[in-house]
XYZ file of C-alpha atoms in Angstrom:
702
model
C 116.696 63.314 179.749
C 119.903 65.330 180.113
C 120.100 67.252 183.387
C 122.739 69.785 184.441
C 124.194 69.326 187.932
C 126.201 71.785 189.912
C 128.966 71.284 192.438
C 128.860 67.522 192.311
C 131.913 65.607 193.187
C 130.147 62.315 193.545
C 131.952 59.491 195.286
C 134.815 59.142 192.840
C 138.026 58.778 194.839
C 140.051 60.269 191.998
C 138.079 63.493 191.774
C 139.133 66.338 194.041
C 138.743 70.098 194.380
C 140.305 73.011 196.225
C 136.905 74.719 196.442
C 134.226 72.072 197.118
C 133.554 71.996 193.415
C 132.092 75.467 193.452
C 131.247 76.422 189.858
C 131.522 72.878 188.520
C 128.769 72.129 185.973
C 128.320 68.729 184.368
C 125.616 66.992 182.368
C 124.249 63.593 183.330
C 121.513 61.567 181.596
C 118.607 60.732 183.882
C 116.310 58.020 182.432
C 113.442 59.140 184.688
C 113.827 62.920 184.430
C 111.190 65.134 182.813
C 107.622 64.622 181.881
C 106.501 63.190 178.499
C 105.798 66.752 177.341
C 109.221 67.988 178.486
C 111.078 65.128 176.737
C 109.030 65.848 173.631
C 110.049 69.507 173.860
C 113.739 68.524 173.908
C 113.301 66.258 170.887
C 111.431 69.018 169.012
C 114.228 71.455 169.694
C 116.840 68.942 168.519
C 115.020 68.275 165.236
C 114.253 71.940 164.660
C 117.956 72.639 164.944
C 118.822 69.945 162.453
C 116.299 71.197 159.915
C 117.700 74.752 160.167
C 121.331 73.793 160.633
C 122.503 75.497 157.415
C 120.665 78.740 158.224
C 121.477 79.020 161.969
C 124.593 77.117 163.046
C 125.070 78.087 166.696
C 122.723 76.454 169.214
C 120.416 78.397 171.489
C 121.463 76.322 174.551
C 117.850 75.261 174.949
C 118.445 72.061 176.910
C 120.170 74.066 179.629
C 117.502 76.740 179.506
C 114.606 74.221 179.719
C 115.935 73.279 183.141
C 115.003 76.331 185.190
C 113.636 74.536 188.234
C 113.271 77.653 190.350
C 109.648 78.846 190.690
C 109.181 82.416 189.622
C 106.957 83.947 192.309
C 105.081 87.191 191.971
C 107.385 88.768 194.478
C 110.456 87.901 192.538
C 108.941 88.949 189.231
C 107.851 92.189 190.814
C 111.256 92.815 192.324
C 113.120 92.206 189.119
C 111.005 94.967 187.448
C 112.007 94.164 183.996
C 111.198 91.073 182.020
C 114.705 90.779 180.681
C 116.384 91.057 184.094
C 113.744 88.697 185.532
C 114.427 86.157 182.826
C 118.150 86.298 183.212
C 117.972 86.266 186.983
C 115.916 83.140 186.851
C 118.623 81.318 184.973
C 121.181 81.910 187.694
C 122.584 78.626 189.016
C 122.404 77.706 192.670
C 126.124 78.470 192.893
C 125.628 82.053 191.739
C 126.895 81.975 188.163
C 125.052 81.765 184.908
C 125.695 78.432 183.043
C 126.095 78.807 179.300
C 127.857 77.135 176.424
C 131.351 78.235 175.250
C 132.083 76.053 172.173
C 131.535 75.921 168.483
C 134.991 74.751 167.278
C 134.917 71.502 165.267
C 138.239 70.036 166.276
C 137.434 69.882 170.015
C 135.381 66.694 170.430
C 137.102 64.208 168.054
C 140.389 63.977 169.981
C 138.479 63.192 173.149
C 136.763 60.366 171.283
C 140.203 59.177 170.001
C 141.691 59.275 173.505
C 138.942 57.168 175.076
C 139.019 54.741 172.160
C 142.840 54.230 172.467
C 142.629 53.829 176.179
C 139.849 51.257 175.958
C 137.455 53.576 177.923
C 135.136 54.714 175.220
C 132.213 52.615 176.504
C 133.089 53.153 180.143
C 133.127 57.007 179.909
C 130.435 57.504 177.218
C 127.180 55.685 177.410
C 124.857 55.352 174.470
C 123.237 58.681 175.194
C 126.631 60.455 175.065
C 127.447 58.794 171.788
C 124.103 59.563 170.288
C 124.436 63.269 171.148
C 128.013 63.440 169.906
C 126.949 62.089 166.568
C 123.986 64.452 166.554
C 126.419 67.379 166.996
C 128.488 66.182 164.016
C 125.383 65.745 161.861
C 124.039 69.165 162.807
C 127.260 70.935 161.910
C 128.260 69.073 158.789
C 128.374 71.515 155.887
C 126.173 70.858 152.828
C 129.319 69.881 150.800
C 129.901 67.034 153.289
C 132.843 68.596 155.228
C 133.305 70.378 158.522
C 134.771 73.859 159.083
C 137.126 75.064 161.647
C 134.048 76.277 163.505
C 130.307 75.720 163.084
C 129.973 78.581 160.587
C 133.287 78.045 158.734
C 133.812 76.580 155.285
C 134.903 72.982 155.139
C 138.554 72.209 155.795
C 140.552 68.985 155.581
C 141.628 68.629 159.252
C 138.195 69.040 160.775
C 136.522 66.949 158.109
C 139.025 64.061 158.681
C 138.848 64.235 162.475
C 135.060 64.283 162.534
C 134.842 61.499 160.040
C 137.191 59.355 162.157
C 135.197 60.181 165.263
C 131.890 59.175 163.693
C 133.406 55.826 162.574
C 134.806 55.159 166.049
C 131.402 56.089 167.569
C 129.862 53.260 165.578
C 128.833 54.596 162.185
C 129.685 52.611 159.065
C 131.651 54.001 156.171
C 128.426 54.739 154.290
C 126.315 55.352 157.414
C 125.241 58.361 159.396
C 122.169 60.646 159.153
C 121.641 61.675 155.498
C 124.681 59.665 154.454
C 126.950 61.786 156.587
C 129.912 59.400 156.455
C 129.905 58.857 152.723
C 129.515 62.584 152.017
C 132.474 63.320 154.303
C 134.598 60.643 152.746
C 133.826 62.004 149.287
C 134.856 65.497 150.396
C 138.095 64.157 151.781
C 138.886 62.307 148.568
C 137.824 65.166 146.319
C 140.198 67.431 148.094
C 143.344 65.323 148.088
C 142.972 62.953 150.967
C 143.840 63.160 154.726
C 147.540 63.886 154.170
C 146.476 67.519 153.528
C 145.395 67.934 157.141
C 147.043 70.638 159.227
C 149.855 69.698 161.690
C 147.508 69.049 164.684
C 145.410 66.721 162.623
C 148.412 64.849 161.444
C 149.632 64.447 165.031
C 146.369 62.881 166.156
C 146.199 60.695 163.093
C 149.690 59.438 163.872
C 148.732 58.670 167.413
C 145.611 56.919 166.280
C 147.552 54.874 163.710
C 145.998 56.105 160.460
C 149.050 58.198 159.608
C 152.832 57.745 160.129
C 155.020 59.826 162.367
C 157.467 60.089 159.408
C 154.843 62.316 157.805
C 155.005 64.823 160.674
C 157.330 67.662 161.206
C 159.602 67.115 164.299
C 158.328 68.019 167.755
C 161.470 67.154 169.763
C 161.007 66.773 173.498
C 164.628 67.829 173.907
C 163.077 71.308 173.633
C 162.503 71.097 177.438
C 166.263 70.590 177.941
C 167.410 73.713 176.012
C 169.140 76.328 178.108
C 167.048 79.461 178.640
C 169.261 81.503 176.353
C 167.731 79.780 173.391
C 165.014 82.125 171.997
C 162.562 79.222 171.339
C 162.837 77.983 174.903
C 159.362 78.114 176.550
C 160.561 80.334 179.412
C 163.542 82.523 180.141
C 163.643 84.227 183.492
C 166.082 85.406 186.173
C 166.098 83.520 189.484
C 165.353 86.684 191.460
C 161.805 86.900 189.902
C 162.666 90.086 187.882
C 161.836 89.090 184.407
C 164.223 90.518 181.857
C 163.816 90.222 178.131
C 161.194 87.673 178.819
C 161.083 85.099 176.117
C 158.168 82.815 176.696
C 155.870 80.887 174.466
C 152.189 81.620 174.512
C 150.932 79.352 177.298
C 148.362 77.462 175.086
C 150.989 76.891 172.435
C 153.440 75.695 175.163
C 150.958 73.311 176.779
C 149.733 71.901 173.435
C 153.188 70.996 172.234
C 154.312 69.654 175.575
C 152.327 66.406 175.331
C 152.635 66.362 171.536
C 156.440 66.316 171.992
C 156.030 63.417 174.445
C 154.112 61.358 171.813
C 156.540 62.328 169.129
C 159.573 61.432 171.315
C 158.051 58.002 171.998
C 156.613 57.726 168.471
C 153.584 56.345 170.189
C 150.969 54.595 168.041
C 147.780 53.024 169.436
C 146.830 49.402 168.879
C 146.137 48.743 165.196
C 142.661 47.257 165.399
C 140.620 46.057 162.432
C 138.757 49.356 162.450
C 142.043 51.275 162.296
C 143.078 49.234 159.270
C 139.759 50.069 157.558
C 140.209 53.801 158.395
C 143.670 53.793 156.772
C 142.167 52.906 153.462
C 139.097 55.089 153.828
C 140.760 58.538 154.376
C 143.624 58.337 151.855
C 143.323 58.453 148.092
C 146.208 55.964 147.424
C 146.919 52.713 149.371
C 148.305 53.327 152.830
C 151.403 51.206 152.122
C 152.319 53.215 149.046
C 152.344 56.729 150.706
C 155.722 58.377 150.783
C 155.366 59.769 154.236
C 158.462 62.013 154.370
C 157.074 63.934 151.415
C 153.760 64.524 153.226
C 155.228 66.676 155.972
C 154.730 70.060 154.209
C 151.540 69.074 152.384
C 148.569 71.144 153.504
C 145.246 71.473 151.822
C 144.509 75.034 150.635
C 141.430 75.049 152.881
C 143.603 74.479 156.000
C 146.420 76.807 155.014
C 145.429 80.018 156.716
C 148.972 80.739 157.881
C 151.362 79.237 155.286
C 154.761 78.196 156.309
C 157.621 80.120 154.665
C 160.745 78.714 153.081
C 162.824 79.495 156.123
C 160.550 77.548 158.431
C 160.380 74.582 156.025
C 164.208 74.596 155.899
C 164.304 74.602 159.695
C 162.044 71.590 159.944
C 163.927 69.791 157.159
C 167.171 70.236 159.073
C 165.784 68.874 162.231
C 164.076 66.008 160.393
C 166.957 64.908 158.190
C 169.995 65.844 160.433
C 169.016 66.067 164.097
C 166.430 63.334 164.350
C 168.625 60.507 162.959
C 171.353 61.437 165.386
C 169.163 61.776 168.498
C 167.573 58.386 167.807
C 170.953 56.514 167.750
C 173.035 55.397 170.739
C 174.213 57.035 172.858
C 172.145 60.124 172.011
C 168.906 58.195 172.368
C 169.502 58.308 176.126
C 168.965 62.032 175.882
C 165.716 61.384 174.042
C 164.548 59.145 176.896
C 165.326 61.740 179.533
C 163.643 64.440 177.463
C 160.478 62.402 177.208
C 160.651 61.869 180.971
C 161.089 65.644 181.493
C 158.031 66.392 179.351
C 155.978 64.015 181.404
C 157.067 65.694 184.599
C 155.813 68.958 183.249
C 152.527 67.338 182.190
C 151.964 65.997 185.718
C 152.747 69.436 187.204
C 150.172 71.099 184.906
C 147.566 68.360 185.619
C 147.964 68.655 189.411
C 147.767 72.462 189.370
C 144.521 72.436 187.296
C 142.953 69.627 189.320
C 143.133 67.543 186.122
C 141.019 69.997 184.198
C 144.143 71.160 182.301
C 144.425 74.553 180.691
C 141.883 73.794 177.940
C 140.071 71.330 175.687
C 142.860 70.897 173.129
C 145.264 69.900 175.865
C 142.931 67.772 177.993
C 142.849 64.636 175.775
C 146.548 64.937 174.999
C 147.626 65.126 178.603
C 145.086 62.454 179.616
C 146.355 60.057 176.945
C 149.967 60.762 177.936
C 149.171 59.726 181.499
C 147.590 56.501 180.218
C 150.595 55.741 177.919
C 152.905 56.236 180.909
C 150.791 53.928 183.152
C 147.350 52.635 182.011
C 146.492 51.685 185.587
C 148.118 54.658 187.264
C 146.702 57.273 189.572
C 147.330 60.187 187.160
C 145.120 58.695 184.467
C 142.339 57.837 186.886
C 142.273 61.411 188.184
C 141.749 62.624 184.593
C 138.659 60.565 183.882
C 136.165 62.292 186.110
C 137.155 65.724 184.851
C 136.021 64.825 181.334
C 132.511 65.795 182.314
C 133.570 69.312 183.063
C 134.025 69.932 179.408
C 130.858 68.452 178.015
C 127.853 70.521 177.083
C 124.492 69.322 175.760
C 122.091 71.452 173.665
C 119.550 70.851 170.978
C 122.429 70.515 168.447
C 123.934 67.681 170.458
C 126.873 67.115 172.849
C 130.084 68.949 172.303
C 133.334 69.735 174.135
C 133.586 73.313 175.454
C 136.886 75.273 175.297
C 136.352 75.234 179.044
C 133.698 76.784 181.238
C 132.994 80.537 181.125
C 131.478 80.655 184.590
C 133.490 83.585 186.091
C 133.580 85.616 182.915
C 129.848 85.413 182.242
C 129.109 86.031 185.890
C 131.200 89.204 186.048
C 129.624 90.701 182.885
C 126.129 89.668 184.068
C 126.579 91.404 187.462
C 127.616 94.574 185.715
C 124.692 94.425 183.358
C 122.284 93.873 186.291
C 124.030 96.569 188.277
C 123.437 99.099 185.515
C 119.751 98.707 185.986
C 119.761 100.582 189.312
C 117.353 98.083 190.908
C 119.961 96.510 193.149
C 117.751 96.273 196.180
C 115.094 94.466 194.308
C 117.513 91.908 192.890
C 119.753 91.781 196.019
C 119.323 87.978 196.357
C 120.661 87.467 192.848
C 123.545 89.836 193.429
C 124.389 88.231 196.735
C 124.665 84.742 195.208
C 126.856 86.143 192.422
C 128.997 88.058 194.874
C 129.623 84.909 196.963
C 130.485 82.984 193.824
C 133.009 85.561 192.675
C 134.621 85.878 196.133
C 134.910 82.108 196.451
C 136.258 81.732 192.902
C 139.341 83.885 193.333
C 142.653 81.960 193.105
C 144.255 81.871 196.574
C 147.799 80.562 195.858
C 150.515 80.620 193.259
C 151.461 77.336 191.624
C 154.247 75.752 193.692
C 157.691 76.418 192.279
C 155.983 78.162 189.416
C 159.173 79.576 187.770
C 160.618 76.148 187.368
C 157.611 75.177 185.347
C 157.280 78.312 183.190
C 154.319 79.657 185.172
C 153.347 83.246 186.179
C 151.823 84.262 189.541
C 148.155 83.580 190.015
C 147.478 84.387 193.585
C 144.583 86.914 193.633
C 143.530 86.229 190.029
C 140.332 84.932 188.614
C 140.193 82.333 185.886
C 137.789 82.251 182.922
C 135.887 79.341 184.490
C 136.358 78.363 188.175
C 138.986 78.359 190.876
C 139.996 74.715 190.216
C 141.118 75.561 186.700
C 143.824 77.740 188.260
C 144.936 79.770 185.141
C 145.020 83.547 185.772
C 143.588 85.925 183.088
C 144.004 89.665 183.296
C 140.536 90.708 181.987
C 138.779 88.036 184.029
C 140.579 89.279 187.130
C 139.776 92.895 186.290
C 136.034 92.287 185.558
C 135.571 90.200 188.690
C 137.440 92.796 190.794
C 135.199 95.485 189.418
C 132.098 93.484 190.518
C 133.480 92.886 193.990
C 134.304 96.585 194.377
C 130.756 97.632 193.214
C 129.084 95.082 195.400
C 131.326 96.002 198.324
C 129.763 99.500 198.197
C 126.313 98.124 198.922
C 124.933 97.217 202.360
C 126.234 93.837 203.407
C 122.889 92.686 204.645
C 121.733 92.935 201.033
C 124.695 91.463 199.092
C 126.906 89.847 201.692
C 130.182 90.945 203.247
C 132.599 92.859 201.039
C 135.771 91.098 199.821
C 138.730 91.502 202.165
C 141.141 94.244 201.252
C 144.159 91.887 201.108
C 142.362 89.744 198.486
C 141.810 92.876 196.407
C 145.470 93.789 196.770
C 146.434 90.383 195.441
C 144.190 90.910 192.421
C 145.823 94.349 191.736
C 149.271 92.658 191.963
C 148.255 90.154 189.204
C 146.792 92.899 186.904
C 149.800 95.173 187.310
C 152.260 92.261 186.682
C 150.741 91.869 183.182
C 151.341 95.362 181.820
C 153.966 95.534 179.052
C 156.453 98.370 178.550
C 154.214 99.753 175.770
C 151.352 100.177 178.311
C 149.186 97.349 176.956
C 148.082 94.455 179.106
C 148.477 90.774 178.121
C 145.996 88.073 179.014
C 147.746 85.175 180.751
C 151.473 85.865 181.109
C 153.800 88.787 180.527
C 154.916 89.587 177.030
C 158.457 90.034 175.865
C 159.239 87.538 173.177
C 160.358 88.966 169.841
C 157.653 89.185 167.207
C 159.764 87.332 164.646
C 159.234 84.037 166.467
C 155.754 84.037 164.903
C 157.396 83.126 161.639
C 158.086 79.768 163.217
C 154.371 79.166 163.969
C 154.031 75.441 163.209
C 150.208 75.571 163.010
C 148.742 76.360 159.629
C 145.221 77.258 160.604
C 145.778 79.735 163.540
C 147.634 82.968 163.612
C 149.532 84.749 166.468
C 149.930 81.462 168.320
C 153.571 81.381 169.428
C 153.966 84.350 171.784
C 151.830 86.377 174.162
C 150.419 89.780 173.087
C 148.757 92.803 174.557
C 145.032 93.085 173.950
C 142.614 96.017 173.806
C 139.998 94.266 175.924
C 142.494 93.255 178.678
C 143.959 96.773 178.774
C 140.507 98.390 178.971
C 139.227 96.055 181.658
C 142.412 96.582 183.715
C 142.062 100.399 183.501
C 138.409 100.258 184.616
C 139.162 97.947 187.532
C 142.131 99.912 188.800
C 140.353 103.232 188.438
C 137.494 101.905 190.628
C 140.096 100.434 193.015
C 141.998 103.638 193.504
C 138.826 105.519 194.384
C 137.995 103.023 197.165
C 141.601 102.300 198.270
C 143.491 105.512 197.473
C 146.539 104.677 199.648
C 147.517 101.365 198.046
C 150.372 101.597 195.445
C 148.857 104.949 194.484
C 151.613 106.201 192.234
C 152.048 102.849 190.539
C 148.359 102.575 189.873
C 148.205 106.025 188.441
C 151.177 105.337 186.163
C 149.602 102.002 185.072
C 146.399 103.761 184.079
C 148.119 106.538 182.222
C 150.427 104.130 180.283
C 147.507 101.836 179.506
C 145.315 104.688 178.173
C 148.178 105.830 175.972
C 148.396 102.346 174.612
C 144.723 102.490 173.732
C 145.220 105.739 171.892
C 148.275 104.428 170.058
C 146.460 101.328 168.821
C 143.420 103.061 167.362
C 142.850 102.323 163.680
C 142.686 104.880 160.895
C 138.899 104.769 160.725
C 138.492 105.467 164.472
C 137.852 101.860 165.466
C 139.806 99.332 167.684
C 140.365 95.726 166.815
C 138.731 93.382 169.282
C 140.611 90.106 169.813
C 138.071 88.121 171.790
C 134.833 89.282 170.197
C 133.565 90.290 166.839
C 135.255 92.593 166.250
C 135.592 96.358 165.596
C 132.412 97.426 167.337
C 133.302 95.103 170.179
C 136.887 96.467 170.399
C 135.748 100.080 170.142
C 133.252 99.626 173.034
C 136.045 98.250 175.228
C 138.563 100.965 174.225
C 136.147 103.899 174.893
C 135.204 102.465 178.260
C 138.905 102.127 179.108
C 139.688 105.646 178.086
C 136.707 106.851 180.087
C 138.194 105.068 183.144
C 141.415 106.990 182.626
C 139.495 110.327 182.571
C 139.600 110.739 178.788
C 136.226 111.472 177.363
C 134.551 113.002 174.344
C 135.275 116.619 175.357
C 139.021 116.173 176.094
C 140.167 113.205 173.991
C 140.451 113.088 170.270
C 140.635 109.306 170.216
C 137.226 109.059 171.930
C 135.725 111.519 169.400
C 137.054 109.463 166.572
C 135.773 106.262 168.164
C 132.297 107.795 168.530
C 132.308 108.970 164.930
C 133.188 105.399 163.852
C 130.195 104.082 165.814
C 127.847 106.750 164.380
C 129.024 106.122 160.827
C 128.475 102.340 161.099
C 125.069 102.568 162.737
C 122.401 100.949 160.571
C 119.132 102.508 159.473
C 117.103 100.535 161.958
C 119.232 102.025 164.835
C 121.356 98.981 165.507
C 124.862 97.872 164.667
C 125.794 94.775 162.619
C 129.040 92.881 162.213
C 129.813 89.264 161.439
C 133.070 87.457 161.900
C 133.849 88.098 158.255
C 133.603 91.826 159.054
C 130.775 92.504 156.769
C 127.049 91.900 156.485
C 124.356 91.190 158.998
C 124.754 90.071 162.589
C 121.645 87.930 163.379
C 120.993 87.191 167.062
C 122.457 83.701 166.743
C 125.635 84.451 164.817
C 128.870 83.524 166.503
C 130.149 86.269 168.766
C 133.484 85.054 170.100
C 136.832 84.688 168.447
C 140.402 83.644 169.282
C 143.697 83.345 167.349
C 142.373 85.723 164.672
C 140.193 83.256 162.714
C 138.784 80.662 165.084
C 135.172 81.636 166.093
C 133.511 80.530 169.268
C 129.906 80.412 170.463
C 129.327 82.449 173.597
C 125.759 81.506 174.399
C 125.417 84.032 177.281
C 126.294 87.144 175.268
C 122.861 87.564 173.625
C 121.313 88.010 177.103
C 124.100 89.934 178.863
C 124.700 92.756 176.380
C 121.048 93.561 175.540
C 120.244 93.782 179.229
C 123.253 95.998 179.768
C 122.468 98.287 176.770
C 118.857 98.558 177.831
C 119.840 99.571 181.338
C 122.367 102.184 180.121
C 119.940 103.552 177.643
C 117.239 103.973 180.339
C 119.792 105.679 182.618
C 121.191 108.165 180.063
C 118.335 108.975 177.692
C 115.560 111.292 179.033
C 112.170 109.684 178.503
C 108.787 111.472 178.517
C 107.054 111.038 181.796
C 103.339 110.413 182.507
C 103.735 111.814 186.060
């Protein structure tokens, strides 16, 4: 039976942590765990999910929720006062956070399978139980037409269908095997829609690495990019050496760190060993014989299902110039010496990012790429060995199988949960729960900047919180703001109830990070400062994601930052007072300026207009702008009233119309990629119920 473990480093000499693995959550299969009834309960949940997979695609995270080992005593139930708060409190981990899935994207797990297969570690890292659950996840989320979508509720697309088909075959299924003929149905979908050459660019890259596609069919990803002088607009970072960023031209960090290892593989034209299985796959996914494919003509081919963000003529001309003019030159002597040094430079950056994320890396797309790059450099090296034990940090098991998360959402979910619980005004009764969460948040704050961060295109992180845990290392403005709010609120309570308050200097560090991410227009970005020109998005090389190249300001980040700094200035009125006041004023102006014509705001990280409007109004409220003195708030309220349903609730799906069942997807990134946030359906109802009870006068029996 699968069991979730917390804070386990084991005895692996290549696994290390800056924080004693606080917040680490991994799944292990225990042959002896659970009673017969409990194991039957898990199997029933798995099969129920499969039978209903076309009606309800996100999982309910039941395998994790079945594992509440803490006994609910009468005293604890009585103290919680409410069944909802009692239930959610009981699911708190021993570390103080609330474990929950953050996944749902269908191109996450296949590259990890490819990486382990290429490295010869597939059977070493994944046992039969891992493989069984990975296949189950693919079965459960295969569409009725045989393909897979970008996410678990999306229509079938070529890239995800090809990647999942290849993964199923590598995991042991035959070409006509799989549950309900999963493989043959997938192969038919691929052939009916033009073959694997229609995959998006990321799919082509992984296929080229695997050996079922040729590098000549990929648009260039030159590693010389890392040698360009910073005056070049496309360079990943441009900064002044005195730390004062001017006309900051920096790629979006996830784009930068995805193409970093891709450029390494492209520069080396690395191809894995061509095994008999790879030879079979070459013939299975293409509609004409592999040897007859004109690869150079495939570079711009993209299936209509994948082409969410079509490449324009200018971009195609750019890639053609690099492909036909620059690449032949750089690959001939003596210029090939530059290519060798560029590949080495890319690898140096990869090692830096690995070390400063404790080999978690920035996210699940980058993890298998960077891990494989370390193996290609040295199959027996320390770098690769340090990557292996961190694979478990990404895996999540539920009734729909085993998948790879974007990364953990420990800090984010904990911060929202604390505020939802705090809103219930029963803090003394749930003090033990709040204390554990308080300690988790205090211990999860990032304590240092990455060493020599400007030389590696990194922003400051000292004082920030990440989306997941401290080891991850990547600062996020709204995660920092929401965690800071919690620490400020809990710091107002008696220390004997919720622990000692956070030190003032640690709060000052958090404020520094938040304020460093405000743009001239008043908005707040997520990971790094903005500043790159918008026209660079026309060079977005990815067909299925939008707004990928540069960093932007976000409604949610701006709102969270206002709320946190407003609370901070009340408790620490003497610290950077004028700067904080100016920050809040400018941020509130940004929120008013970005309101849509119907009174709503666009939410970037949730679905979508109701979510964004909730954040925006809370942000304006934090700046002292409310219904009576702010037209934007009144318009926002009118939008909410006009969109309320007859049953009293609100509904919105990721397509911005129709119903919003409890288990529809609730997260989103890069405009069109949906994500499954399993904790939201517990956090927000609790929060709403508490606020309703606080604000609405009820009849009293007393």
